[in-house]
XYZ file of C-alpha atoms in Angstrom:
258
model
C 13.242 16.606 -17.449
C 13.855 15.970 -13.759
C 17.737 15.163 -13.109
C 16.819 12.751 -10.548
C 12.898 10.848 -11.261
C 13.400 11.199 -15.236
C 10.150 12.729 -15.131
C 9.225 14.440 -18.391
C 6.381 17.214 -18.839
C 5.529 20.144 -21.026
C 7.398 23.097 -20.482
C 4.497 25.045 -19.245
C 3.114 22.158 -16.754
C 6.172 22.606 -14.709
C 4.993 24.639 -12.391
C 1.449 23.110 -11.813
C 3.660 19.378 -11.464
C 4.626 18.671 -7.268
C 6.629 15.457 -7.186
C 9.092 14.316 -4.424
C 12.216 13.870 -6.758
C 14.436 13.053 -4.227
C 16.814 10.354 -3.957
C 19.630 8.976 -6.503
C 18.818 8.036 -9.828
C 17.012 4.771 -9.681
C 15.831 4.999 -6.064
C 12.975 2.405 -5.738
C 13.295 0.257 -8.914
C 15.439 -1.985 -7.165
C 13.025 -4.744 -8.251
C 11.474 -3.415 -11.337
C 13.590 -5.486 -13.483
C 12.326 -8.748 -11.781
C 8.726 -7.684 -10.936
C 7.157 -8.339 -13.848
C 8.472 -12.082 -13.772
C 7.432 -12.582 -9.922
C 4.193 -11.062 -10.130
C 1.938 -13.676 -12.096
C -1.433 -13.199 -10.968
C -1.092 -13.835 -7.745
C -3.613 -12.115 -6.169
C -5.456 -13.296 -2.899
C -8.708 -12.477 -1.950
C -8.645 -13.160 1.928
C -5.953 -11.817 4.618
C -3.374 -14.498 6.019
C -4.096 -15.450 9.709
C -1.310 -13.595 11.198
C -3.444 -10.265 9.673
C -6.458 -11.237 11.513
C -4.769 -11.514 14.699
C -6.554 -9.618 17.417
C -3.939 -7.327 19.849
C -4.861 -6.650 23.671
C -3.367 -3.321 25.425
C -0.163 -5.156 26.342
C 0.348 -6.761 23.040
C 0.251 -3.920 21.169
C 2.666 -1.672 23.390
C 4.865 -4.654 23.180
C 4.450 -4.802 19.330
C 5.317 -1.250 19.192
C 8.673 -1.939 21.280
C 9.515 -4.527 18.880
C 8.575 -2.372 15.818
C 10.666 0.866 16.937
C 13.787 -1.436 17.714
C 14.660 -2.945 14.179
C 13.924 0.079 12.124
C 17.200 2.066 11.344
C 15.017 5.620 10.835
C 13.008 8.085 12.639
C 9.559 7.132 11.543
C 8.741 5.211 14.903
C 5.481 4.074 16.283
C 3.943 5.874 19.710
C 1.206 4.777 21.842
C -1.197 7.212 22.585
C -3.193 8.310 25.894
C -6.405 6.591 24.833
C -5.233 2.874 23.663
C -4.466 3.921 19.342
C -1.378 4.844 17.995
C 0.314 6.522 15.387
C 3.459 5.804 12.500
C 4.230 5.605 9.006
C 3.518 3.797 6.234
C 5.363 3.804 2.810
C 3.220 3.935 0.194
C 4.762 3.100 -3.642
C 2.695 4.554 -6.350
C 2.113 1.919 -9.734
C -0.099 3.225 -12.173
C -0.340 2.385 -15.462
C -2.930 4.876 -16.415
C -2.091 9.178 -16.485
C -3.236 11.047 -13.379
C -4.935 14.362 -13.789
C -4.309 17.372 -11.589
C -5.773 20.920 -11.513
C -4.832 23.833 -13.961
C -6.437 27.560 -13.852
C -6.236 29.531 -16.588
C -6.851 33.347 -15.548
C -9.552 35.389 -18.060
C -8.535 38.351 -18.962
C -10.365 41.568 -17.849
C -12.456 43.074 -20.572
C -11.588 46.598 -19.340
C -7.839 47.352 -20.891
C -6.164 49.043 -18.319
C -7.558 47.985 -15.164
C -6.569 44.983 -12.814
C -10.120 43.160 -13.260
C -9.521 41.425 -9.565
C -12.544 39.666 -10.018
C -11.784 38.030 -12.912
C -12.844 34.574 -12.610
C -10.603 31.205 -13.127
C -11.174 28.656 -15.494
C -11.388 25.330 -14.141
C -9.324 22.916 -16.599
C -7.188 19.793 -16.070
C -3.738 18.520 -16.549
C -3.018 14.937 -16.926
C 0.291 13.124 -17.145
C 1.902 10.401 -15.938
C 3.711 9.560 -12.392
C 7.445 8.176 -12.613
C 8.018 4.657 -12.003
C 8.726 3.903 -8.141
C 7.058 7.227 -6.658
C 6.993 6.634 -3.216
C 5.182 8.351 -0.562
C 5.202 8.211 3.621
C 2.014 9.107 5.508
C 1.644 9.883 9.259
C -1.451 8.068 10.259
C -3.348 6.459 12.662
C -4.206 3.073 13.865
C -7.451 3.602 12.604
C -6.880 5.045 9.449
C -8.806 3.034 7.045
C -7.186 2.201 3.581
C -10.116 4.320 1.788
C -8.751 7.713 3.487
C -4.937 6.779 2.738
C -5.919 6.763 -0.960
C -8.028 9.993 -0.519
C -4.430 11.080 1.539
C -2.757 10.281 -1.086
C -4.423 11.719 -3.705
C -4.418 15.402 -2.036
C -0.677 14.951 -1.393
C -0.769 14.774 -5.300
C -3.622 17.239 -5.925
C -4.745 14.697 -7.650
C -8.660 15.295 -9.112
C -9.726 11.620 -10.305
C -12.590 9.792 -8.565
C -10.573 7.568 -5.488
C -12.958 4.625 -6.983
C -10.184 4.904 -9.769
C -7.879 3.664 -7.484
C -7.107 0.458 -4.844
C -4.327 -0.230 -2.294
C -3.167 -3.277 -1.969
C -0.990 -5.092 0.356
C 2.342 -6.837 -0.969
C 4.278 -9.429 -0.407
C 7.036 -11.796 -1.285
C 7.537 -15.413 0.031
C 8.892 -18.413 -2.362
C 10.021 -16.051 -4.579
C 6.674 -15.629 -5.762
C 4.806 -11.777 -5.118
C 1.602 -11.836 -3.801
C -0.944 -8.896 -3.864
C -4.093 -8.790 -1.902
C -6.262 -5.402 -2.371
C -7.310 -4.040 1.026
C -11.362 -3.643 1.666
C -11.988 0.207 2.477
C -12.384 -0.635 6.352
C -9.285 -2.198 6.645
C -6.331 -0.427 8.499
C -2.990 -0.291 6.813
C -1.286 0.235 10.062
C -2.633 -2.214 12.035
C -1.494 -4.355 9.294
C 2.364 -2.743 9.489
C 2.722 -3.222 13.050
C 1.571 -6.854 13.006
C 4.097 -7.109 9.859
C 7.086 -5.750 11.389
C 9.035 -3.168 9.204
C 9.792 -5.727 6.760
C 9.055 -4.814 3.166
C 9.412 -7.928 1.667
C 6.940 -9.641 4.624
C 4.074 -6.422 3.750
C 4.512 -3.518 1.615
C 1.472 -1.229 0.238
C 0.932 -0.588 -3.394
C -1.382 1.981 -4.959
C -2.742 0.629 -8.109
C -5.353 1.229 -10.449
C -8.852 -0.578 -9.268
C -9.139 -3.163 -11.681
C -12.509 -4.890 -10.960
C -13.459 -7.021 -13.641
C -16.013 -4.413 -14.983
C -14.838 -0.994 -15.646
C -16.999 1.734 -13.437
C -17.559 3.854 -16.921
C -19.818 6.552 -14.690
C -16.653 7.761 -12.611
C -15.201 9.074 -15.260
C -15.642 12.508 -17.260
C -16.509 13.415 -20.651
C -13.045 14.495 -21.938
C -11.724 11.730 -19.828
C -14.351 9.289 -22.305
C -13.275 10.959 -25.350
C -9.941 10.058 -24.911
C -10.306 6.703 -24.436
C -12.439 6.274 -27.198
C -9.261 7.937 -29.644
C -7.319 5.695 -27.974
C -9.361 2.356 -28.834
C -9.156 3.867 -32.079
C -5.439 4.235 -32.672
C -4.952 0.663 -30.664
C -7.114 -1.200 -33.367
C -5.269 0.756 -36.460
C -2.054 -0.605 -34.855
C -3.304 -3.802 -34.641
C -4.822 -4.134 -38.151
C -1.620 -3.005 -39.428
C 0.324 -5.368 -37.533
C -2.288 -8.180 -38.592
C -2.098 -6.705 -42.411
C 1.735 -6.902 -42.174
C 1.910 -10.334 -40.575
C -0.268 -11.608 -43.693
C 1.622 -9.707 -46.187
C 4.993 -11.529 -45.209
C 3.299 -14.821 -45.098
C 2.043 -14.540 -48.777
C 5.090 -12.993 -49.908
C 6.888 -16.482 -48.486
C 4.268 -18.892 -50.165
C 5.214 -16.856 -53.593
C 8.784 -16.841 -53.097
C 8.223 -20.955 -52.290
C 6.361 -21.369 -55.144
């Protein structure tokens, strides 16, 4: 149990488990308590017209100027030699489902006595699941498209699902309503910042789960299958027992009635 993210593994993941825990208790759920009653659905499918603005030369080296003075840290914007440029984004992670990350399991050399330096690793997986309000920062460029800040991402985390598992979307907040809009793989999350400003409540990005309508059942892997199937399972036991129970004090009301 982490002192600091209240993350909770098994004694023996701790060492395969590389989190940023930093930060106070609570760092990041500012606005988890009213989240869930701002964000209603309101996804948008097409980007508002100050995100399809096109930027000359001057415009953007201006932009930048503007960008670098109303942020009160040290992850600035820079023009480079050749017309791109570089800076942060923050990146909170929200996932619902568990992530799975590498494990090796050494075999044992069949010759007691001897090192067996050749032994070979068994390739096996660990899944569990990320704190509420992990946050990350990536350096990237102005071309950086969102597909390769999830694939980022997901090596920060050593994380070995299929990116198709996964979406970024852009967030925002205006009439006290949130509004999420998933970015298409060629769009570029900085471009978007720096038209933003540093303002999180005018853009903020979100890594999410890539809910599509239709689940993609082929990126997933066998033991990753068989799990969901137990978990259907147990999900329809509770829910016949909550159905059973629901009926049971119904009937036993009618009898006391009568």
């Amino acid at each position: 149990l982490s002192p600091d993210c209240s993350f909770t593994c098994h004694y023996r993941c701790r060492a395969l488990v590389r989190l940023d825990c930093s930060g106070p208790p609570g760092a990041g759920d500012e606005d988890d308590g009213t989240e869930q009653a701002l964000e209603k659905d309101t996804n948008v499918d097409e980007p508002g017209e100050w995100e399809k603005a096109e930027l000359d030369q001057a415009q953007v080296e201006q932009r930048i100027k503007e960008y670098n003075s109303q942020i009160n840290s040290n992850l600035f914007m820079s023009l480079n030699k050749d017309g791109s440029y570089t800076g942060f984004i923050k990146v909170q992670l929200k996932l619902v489902r568990p992530i799975s990350v590498p494990a090796t399991k050494r075999v044992p050399s069949l010759q007691a006595g001897r090192p067996g330096p050749r032994a070979q690793g068994v390739k096996r997986r660990t899944s569990f699941y990320l704190p509420k309000g992990t946050v990350k920062h990536l350096h990237i460029l102005s071309h950086t498209r969102a597909s390769e800040v999830i694939d980022a991402l997901l090596r920060k985390f050593t994380v070995v699902d299929n990116p198709r598992k996964f979406a970024l979307f852009e967030r925002s907040e205006k009439d006290e309503q949130v509004y999420l809009r998933k970015l298409a793989d060629e769009e570029q999350p900085l471009r978007l910042r720096l038209l933003a400003g540093p303002s999180e409540k005018v853009l903020s990005f979100v890594l999410k789960e890539n809910e599509t309508g239709e689940v993609n059942w082929d990126a997933f892997t066998l033991p990753e299958l068989h799990n969901f199937l137990r978990i259907l399972q147990r999900e329809e036991e509770e829910h016949v027992r909550q159905l059973r129970h629901r009926y049971a004090r119904c009937r036993q009301k009618m009898q006391e009635v009568l």
